[in-house]
Short mmCIF file of C-alpha atoms in Angstrom, two decimals:
data_model
loop_
_atom_site.label_atom_id
_atom_site.label_comp_id
_atom_site.label_asym_id
_atom_site.label_seq_id
_atom_site.Cartn_x
_atom_site.Cartn_y
_atom_site.Cartn_z
CA UNK A 25 104.04 5.31 127.82
CA UNK A 26 106.80 5.72 125.27
CA UNK A 27 106.15 7.29 121.90
CA UNK A 28 107.61 4.24 120.18
CA UNK A 29 104.59 2.19 121.29
CA UNK A 30 102.43 4.30 118.99
CA UNK A 31 102.00 3.87 115.25
CA UNK A 32 100.71 6.33 112.69
CA UNK A 33 98.72 5.57 109.57
CA UNK A 34 97.00 7.75 107.01
CA UNK A 35 93.79 6.26 105.63
CA UNK A 36 92.03 7.25 102.43
CA UNK A 37 88.50 6.39 103.56
CA UNK A 38 86.40 6.22 106.70
CA UNK A 39 85.34 2.72 105.70
CA UNK A 40 88.90 1.60 106.47
CA UNK A 41 88.31 2.37 110.15
CA UNK A 42 85.94 0.40 112.35
CA UNK A 43 83.09 2.61 113.49
CA UNK A 44 83.31 1.32 117.06
CA UNK A 45 86.99 2.25 117.31
CA UNK A 46 86.47 5.75 115.90
CA UNK A 47 83.34 6.51 117.92
CA UNK A 48 84.98 5.39 121.16
CA UNK A 49 87.03 8.62 120.93
CA UNK A 50 84.12 10.91 120.01
CA UNK A 51 82.21 12.87 122.65
CA UNK A 52 78.44 12.66 122.93
CA UNK A 53 77.78 16.32 122.05
CA UNK A 54 79.35 16.32 118.57
CA UNK A 55 77.33 14.24 116.05
CA UNK A 56 79.38 15.59 113.12
CA UNK A 57 82.53 13.79 114.26
CA UNK A 58 80.82 10.43 114.40
CA UNK A 59 81.95 7.75 111.99
CA UNK A 60 78.47 7.55 110.44
CA UNK A 61 78.45 11.25 109.54
CA UNK A 62 81.94 11.35 108.01
CA UNK A 63 81.38 8.03 106.25
CA UNK A 64 78.08 9.26 104.82
CA UNK A 65 79.90 12.20 103.26
CA UNK A 66 82.31 9.85 101.51
CA UNK A 67 79.95 6.98 100.69
CA UNK A 68 77.44 9.37 99.11
CA UNK A 69 80.14 10.87 96.90
CA UNK A 70 79.71 14.35 98.38
CA UNK A 71 83.31 14.11 99.62
CA UNK A 72 85.83 12.65 97.18
CA UNK A 73 88.77 13.80 95.12
CA UNK A 74 86.50 14.81 92.25
CA UNK A 75 84.66 17.28 94.50
CA UNK A 76 87.93 18.71 95.81
CA UNK A 77 87.94 16.82 99.12
CA UNK A 78 90.44 13.95 99.12
CA UNK A 79 90.31 12.03 102.43
CA UNK A 80 93.62 11.25 104.15
CA UNK A 81 92.61 10.76 107.78
CA UNK A 82 95.44 10.59 110.32
CA UNK A 83 95.14 7.73 112.82
CA UNK A 84 97.34 6.75 115.76
CA UNK A 85 97.28 3.14 116.95
CA UNK A 86 98.55 1.27 119.98
CA UNK A 87 98.50 -2.52 119.85
CA UNK A 88 95.80 -2.46 117.20
CA UNK A 89 93.60 -0.01 119.11
CA UNK A 90 92.82 3.43 117.74
CA UNK A 91 94.02 5.97 120.32
CA UNK A 92 94.13 9.17 118.28
CA UNK A 93 92.64 10.54 115.08
CA UNK A 94 92.34 13.68 113.04
CA UNK A 95 89.91 13.96 110.11
CA UNK A 96 92.02 15.29 107.27
CA UNK A 97 91.70 16.06 103.58
CA UNK A 98 93.79 17.21 100.66
CA UNK A 99 91.83 20.20 99.47
CA UNK A 100 91.95 21.31 95.85
CA UNK A 101 89.97 24.53 96.46
CA UNK A 102 88.51 26.42 99.43
CA UNK A 103 84.80 25.80 98.92
CA UNK A 104 82.73 24.41 101.79
CA UNK A 105 85.08 25.52 104.56
CA UNK A 106 83.62 28.83 105.86
CA UNK A 107 87.00 30.11 107.02
CA UNK A 108 87.86 32.10 103.95
CA UNK A 109 91.44 32.02 102.66
CA UNK A 110 90.82 32.94 99.03
CA UNK A 111 92.84 36.12 99.53
CA UNK A 112 95.80 34.17 100.86
CA UNK A 113 95.68 31.86 97.84
CA UNK A 114 95.50 34.77 95.41
CA UNK A 115 98.41 36.60 97.06
CA UNK A 116 100.61 33.49 97.14
CA UNK A 117 99.91 32.64 93.53
CA UNK A 118 100.58 36.23 92.41
CA UNK A 119 103.99 35.83 94.06
CA UNK A 120 104.64 32.67 92.02
CA UNK A 121 103.55 30.06 94.57
CA UNK A 122 101.03 27.24 94.30
CA UNK A 123 98.43 27.30 97.06
CA UNK A 124 96.40 24.23 96.08
CA UNK A 125 96.31 21.48 97.07
CA UNK A 126 96.51 22.16 100.78
CA UNK A 127 95.88 19.99 103.86
CA UNK A 128 92.75 20.56 105.91
CA UNK A 129 91.42 19.15 109.18
CA UNK A 130 87.75 20.02 109.40
CA UNK A 131 84.27 18.59 109.07
CA UNK A 132 83.37 19.11 105.41
CA UNK A 133 80.67 21.71 104.75
CA UNK A 134 80.03 22.01 108.51
CA UNK A 135 81.18 25.21 110.27
CA UNK A 136 80.38 23.93 113.76
CA UNK A 137 82.88 24.64 116.57
CA UNK A 138 84.00 21.64 118.58
CA UNK A 139 86.74 19.12 119.22
CA UNK A 140 88.68 18.20 116.10
CA UNK A 141 91.47 16.08 117.59
CA UNK A 142 90.36 12.71 118.90
CA UNK A 143 92.52 11.47 121.77
CA UNK A 144 92.32 8.48 124.12
CA UNK A 145 92.00 9.99 127.59
CA UNK A 146 94.24 7.43 129.30
CA UNK A 147 97.32 8.05 127.14
CA UNK A 148 99.83 10.87 126.69
CA UNK A 149 98.02 13.51 124.64
CA UNK A 150 101.20 15.29 123.57
CA UNK A 151 102.75 12.11 122.17
CA UNK A 152 99.60 11.34 120.18
CA UNK A 153 99.28 14.89 118.94
CA UNK A 154 102.93 14.87 117.85
CA UNK A 155 102.28 11.83 115.68
CA UNK A 156 99.13 13.38 114.23
CA UNK A 157 101.19 16.48 113.44
CA UNK A 158 103.69 14.37 111.57
CA UNK A 159 100.87 13.39 109.21
CA UNK A 160 100.13 16.96 108.09
CA UNK A 161 103.81 17.90 108.20
CA UNK A 162 104.61 14.99 105.86
CA UNK A 163 101.82 16.01 103.49
CA UNK A 164 103.06 19.58 103.39
CA UNK A 165 106.77 18.81 103.01
CA UNK A 166 106.88 15.63 100.93
CA UNK A 167 103.91 16.41 98.70
CA UNK A 168 104.69 20.14 98.44
CA UNK A 169 101.35 21.24 99.89
CA UNK A 170 101.20 24.91 100.75
CA UNK A 171 99.60 24.65 104.17
CA UNK A 172 97.59 22.84 106.83
CA UNK A 173 94.45 24.27 108.42
CA UNK A 174 92.54 23.18 111.53
CA UNK A 175 89.09 24.76 111.34
CA UNK A 176 86.48 25.47 114.00
CA UNK A 177 88.38 23.72 116.79
CA UNK A 178 87.23 24.36 120.36
CA UNK A 179 89.26 26.44 122.80
CA UNK A 180 90.99 23.49 124.46
CA UNK A 181 91.98 21.99 121.12
CA UNK A 182 93.37 25.28 119.80
CA UNK A 183 95.28 25.99 123.01
CA UNK A 184 96.82 22.50 123.14
CA UNK A 185 97.94 22.56 119.50
CA UNK A 186 99.41 26.04 119.75
CA UNK A 187 101.27 25.22 122.99
CA UNK A 188 102.89 22.22 121.34
CA UNK A 189 103.43 23.85 117.93
CA UNK A 190 103.89 27.62 118.42
CA UNK A 191 104.50 28.11 114.69
CA UNK A 192 100.77 27.72 114.14
CA UNK A 193 98.89 30.96 113.51
CA UNK A 194 95.53 31.53 115.19
CA UNK A 195 92.69 33.10 113.25
CA UNK A 196 89.64 34.39 115.10
CA UNK A 197 86.08 34.49 113.87
CA UNK A 198 82.61 35.00 115.25
CA UNK A 199 79.37 33.06 115.37
CA UNK A 200 76.05 33.65 117.10
CA UNK A 201 74.75 31.08 119.59
CA UNK A 202 71.87 30.89 122.03
CA UNK A 203 72.44 29.81 125.63
CA UNK A 204 69.80 28.82 128.17
CA UNK A 205 70.04 31.14 131.16
CA UNK A 206 67.46 29.29 133.21
CA UNK A 207 64.52 30.55 131.14
CA UNK A 208 62.36 27.50 131.90
CA UNK A 209 60.21 27.71 128.77
CA UNK A 210 59.72 29.92 125.72
CA UNK A 211 57.55 32.36 127.68
CA UNK A 212 60.37 32.62 130.21
CA UNK A 213 62.79 33.38 127.38
CA UNK A 214 60.46 36.08 126.09
CA UNK A 215 60.14 37.55 129.57
CA UNK A 216 63.91 38.05 129.68
CA UNK A 217 63.83 40.30 126.60
CA UNK A 218 63.18 44.00 126.27
CA UNK A 219 59.58 44.92 125.46
CA UNK A 220 60.47 45.88 121.88
CA UNK A 221 62.11 42.56 121.05
CA UNK A 222 59.53 40.51 122.91
CA UNK A 223 56.76 42.10 120.85
CA UNK A 224 58.78 41.59 117.65
CA UNK A 225 59.17 37.85 118.22
CA UNK A 226 55.52 37.39 119.18
CA UNK A 227 54.50 39.24 116.03
CA UNK A 228 56.82 37.18 113.80
CA UNK A 229 55.47 33.91 115.19
CA UNK A 230 51.89 35.14 114.83
CA UNK A 231 52.49 36.13 111.19
CA UNK A 232 53.53 32.58 110.33
CA UNK A 233 50.26 31.19 111.69
CA UNK A 234 48.20 33.95 110.03
CA UNK A 235 49.55 32.87 106.64
CA UNK A 236 47.96 29.46 107.17
CA UNK A 237 51.25 27.71 107.93
CA UNK A 238 51.38 24.90 110.44
CA UNK A 239 54.81 24.05 111.83
CA UNK A 240 55.54 20.56 113.16
CA UNK A 241 58.62 18.72 114.41
CA UNK A 242 59.67 15.20 113.46
CA UNK A 243 62.38 13.26 115.27
CA UNK A 244 64.35 10.10 114.59
CA UNK A 245 62.23 7.36 113.05
CA UNK A 246 59.42 9.83 112.42
CA UNK A 247 61.51 11.22 109.57
CA UNK A 248 60.51 9.03 106.65
CA UNK A 249 62.13 8.60 103.27
CA UNK A 250 59.36 10.74 101.77
CA UNK A 251 59.95 13.45 104.36
CA UNK A 252 63.68 13.48 103.68
CA UNK A 253 63.10 13.64 99.93
CA UNK A 254 60.93 16.72 100.39
CA UNK A 255 63.51 18.26 102.70
CA UNK A 256 66.21 17.75 100.09
CA UNK A 257 64.11 19.45 97.43
CA UNK A 258 63.78 22.49 99.73
CA UNK A 259 67.47 22.42 100.66
CA UNK A 260 68.47 22.31 96.99
CA UNK A 261 66.32 25.33 96.18
CA UNK A 262 68.36 27.44 98.62
CA UNK A 263 71.43 26.85 96.44
CA UNK A 264 69.70 26.92 93.07
CA UNK A 265 68.26 30.36 93.83
CA UNK A 266 71.88 31.58 93.96
CA UNK A 267 72.77 29.83 90.72
CA UNK A 268 74.75 27.07 92.44
CA UNK A 269 74.46 23.33 92.92
CA UNK A 270 74.14 21.98 96.47
CA UNK A 271 77.32 20.85 98.20
CA UNK A 272 75.57 17.76 99.54
CA UNK A 273 73.52 15.22 97.63
CA UNK A 274 70.32 13.40 98.52
CA UNK A 275 72.18 10.14 99.14
CA UNK A 276 74.09 11.80 102.00
CA UNK A 277 70.95 12.82 103.86
CA UNK A 278 69.28 9.49 103.24
CA UNK A 279 72.29 7.70 104.73
CA UNK A 280 72.05 9.89 107.82
CA UNK A 281 68.37 9.06 108.14
CA UNK A 282 69.23 5.37 108.10
CA UNK A 283 72.43 5.31 110.16
CA UNK A 284 72.04 8.01 112.83
CA UNK A 285 68.33 8.89 113.07
CA UNK A 286 68.56 9.49 116.82
CA UNK A 287 70.54 12.68 116.14
CA UNK A 288 68.04 14.17 113.67
CA UNK A 289 65.20 16.60 114.24
CA UNK A 290 63.31 18.08 111.32
CA UNK A 291 61.05 21.12 111.41
CA UNK A 292 58.47 21.03 108.65
CA UNK A 293 56.11 23.83 107.62
CA UNK A 294 52.83 22.73 106.08
CA UNK A 295 50.27 24.66 104.05
CA UNK A 296 46.84 23.10 103.54
CA UNK A 297 48.24 19.84 104.89
CA UNK A 298 51.13 19.71 102.42
CA UNK A 299 54.81 20.26 103.33
CA UNK A 300 56.28 23.44 101.83
CA UNK A 301 59.45 24.12 103.87
CA UNK A 302 61.94 22.19 106.02
CA UNK A 303 64.81 22.80 108.41
CA UNK A 304 67.06 19.94 109.48
CA UNK A 305 68.67 19.97 112.94
CA UNK A 306 71.16 17.71 114.72
CA UNK A 307 71.01 16.94 118.42
CA UNK A 308 73.98 16.40 120.72
CA UNK A 309 73.99 15.63 124.41
CA UNK A 310 73.73 19.31 125.42
CA UNK A 311 73.58 21.19 122.13
CA UNK A 312 71.15 21.58 119.26
CA UNK A 313 72.68 22.32 115.87
CA UNK A 314 70.69 24.00 113.12
CA UNK A 315 72.24 23.14 109.77
CA UNK A 316 70.10 23.09 106.61
CA UNK A 317 66.99 24.94 105.44
CA UNK A 318 64.88 25.54 102.37
CA UNK A 319 61.39 26.60 101.34
CA UNK A 320 59.14 26.19 98.31
CA UNK A 321 57.08 29.24 99.25
CA UNK A 322 57.74 32.86 100.14
CA UNK A 323 56.28 33.50 103.57
CA UNK A 324 56.96 36.31 105.99
CA UNK A 325 59.08 35.28 109.00
CA UNK A 326 58.94 31.56 108.18
CA UNK A 327 62.75 31.31 108.21
CA UNK A 328 62.89 32.88 111.69
CA UNK A 329 60.24 30.46 112.97
CA UNK A 330 61.65 27.29 111.43
CA UNK A 331 65.35 27.99 112.00
CA UNK A 332 65.44 30.01 115.25
CA UNK A 333 62.30 29.97 117.38
CA UNK A 334 61.54 26.29 116.90
CA UNK A 335 65.13 25.52 117.87
CA UNK A 336 65.02 27.64 121.03
CA UNK A 337 61.69 26.11 122.01
CA UNK A 338 62.98 22.59 121.37
CA UNK A 339 66.02 23.20 123.59
CA UNK A 340 63.87 24.48 126.44
CA UNK A 341 61.50 21.54 126.15
CA UNK A 342 64.25 18.92 125.97
CA UNK A 343 66.86 20.16 128.43
CA UNK A 344 69.46 21.29 125.90
CA UNK A 345 71.45 24.30 127.06
CA UNK A 346 72.98 25.57 123.83
CA UNK A 347 71.69 26.19 120.32
CA UNK A 348 74.11 26.71 117.43
CA UNK A 349 71.92 27.83 114.49
CA UNK A 350 74.69 27.95 111.88
CA UNK A 351 77.21 30.44 110.64
CA UNK A 352 76.80 34.15 109.85
CA UNK A 353 73.77 36.35 110.41
CA UNK A 354 73.77 39.56 112.43
CA UNK A 355 69.97 39.35 112.47
CA UNK A 356 70.38 36.59 115.07
CA UNK A 357 71.60 39.14 117.64
CA UNK A 358 68.23 40.80 118.24
CA UNK A 359 66.68 37.35 118.62
CA UNK A 360 68.88 36.37 121.55
CA UNK A 361 71.91 34.75 119.89
CA UNK A 362 75.10 36.07 121.49
CA UNK A 363 78.42 36.53 119.65
CA UNK A 364 80.85 33.70 120.40
CA UNK A 365 84.50 33.55 119.43
CA UNK A 366 85.53 30.71 117.12
CA UNK A 367 89.12 29.95 116.23
CA UNK A 368 91.15 28.09 113.63
CA UNK A 369 94.83 27.26 113.27
CA UNK A 370 97.02 27.62 110.19
CA UNK A 371 100.45 26.32 109.21
CA UNK A 372 102.15 27.69 106.11
CA UNK A 373 105.05 25.83 104.49
CA UNK A 374 106.50 28.98 102.92
CA UNK A 375 108.05 31.42 105.41
CA UNK A 376 106.96 34.48 103.45
CA UNK A 377 103.38 33.29 103.26
CA UNK A 378 103.48 32.42 106.97
CA UNK A 379 104.61 35.95 107.86
CA UNK A 380 101.92 37.53 105.71
CA UNK A 381 99.17 35.32 107.10
CA UNK A 382 100.27 35.96 110.69
CA UNK A 383 100.17 39.73 110.11
CA UNK A 384 96.74 39.47 108.49
CA UNK A 385 95.31 37.34 111.32
CA UNK A 386 96.61 39.69 113.99
CA UNK A 387 94.95 42.71 112.37
CA UNK A 388 91.75 40.79 111.64
CA UNK A 389 91.63 39.43 115.20
CA UNK A 390 91.66 42.95 116.64
CA UNK A 391 88.72 43.86 114.41
CA UNK A 392 86.81 40.72 115.39
CA UNK A 393 87.33 41.41 119.10
CA UNK A 394 86.11 44.99 118.73
CA UNK A 395 83.08 43.85 116.74
CA UNK A 396 82.23 41.20 119.33
CA UNK A 397 82.25 43.77 122.12
CA UNK A 398 80.02 46.08 120.09
CA UNK A 399 77.68 43.22 119.18
CA UNK A 400 76.95 42.48 122.83
CA UNK A 401 75.32 45.91 123.02
CA UNK A 402 72.71 44.82 120.46
CA UNK A 403 71.50 41.81 122.45
CA UNK A 404 67.82 42.10 123.41
CA UNK A 405 68.02 41.01 127.05
CA UNK A 406 66.88 43.26 129.86
CA UNK A 407 69.86 42.06 131.92
CA UNK A 408 73.15 42.06 129.94
CA UNK A 409 74.23 38.58 128.82
CA UNK A 410 77.41 37.14 130.34
CA UNK A 411 80.44 37.36 128.08
#
């Protein structure tokens, strides 16, 4: 295949791409890359220029067939990314530069590691990636954008991009994820823990029940419009308690309920028969993703039950081997969530900024690696978890 048989376009909306073409390149374990998810963000108005996310998706075509794609946005701030570069922006602007807008390839508001570059398996990956790179290079050079960032890409994606474009700087981070080690069921998981942590989890689950709370799971079509409306009220409260508005609006979640219900699982806590808290999960082929949570009541250990233990139990009951409960949270360690490395890539148009960012990422990466090694010592398993 020659590179000249490929054509690049940059599209300003997911609706300009046929869902069947886009989804043909998406794996079965990553619901957040699906056309329906990205389109719901835009169609609901959660993602648009006015919210600081201006879509400019890079697409590679061959004879009218989509063979490569990279979700991409002009970003006018750094909110909703979870790979924090505010310090870089401040330093560059103190030196007289303009950091925003920048180019970003990520899933908006979704810090979930996974594939970011969509490639047709039967074609030359390097040729497709080179064309996709020309999209962010053009944005940076012709539109005077400060940088391009590829966030939460999986190991293969990061390695392939860096091998082809060594000027990209790697930044390392850490998340906590649960892996099934052949536990069988939740009792088997508990049996793998030290006595102290096993008793802690049993006590936390018992406390939820003793407060009169009943926890149920709803999947797919069981999640009604009324249920989703209540969930959104709970989700909004999580932000409002911090004096902020939610990133995502109700229309976004309602679109997901209608367009990709098979990926949704909702944990609902009820008190006296009435819903009072909700946690919304997404299901992939092998992985469960915990994303959004909120509660109308203050209840001891309810967050742990709804967002962690229900997820672990669901995985064990449904043959899922990995549970990604969301970003941050050292308290996940003692509940069986091991530290996992996550990586992002960064290109800086200005050589001085590039040098400073590279130096920063190198020093930060050493700290992250040391922290990860130390964190493994806090895991609650009787037999040390595999690194």
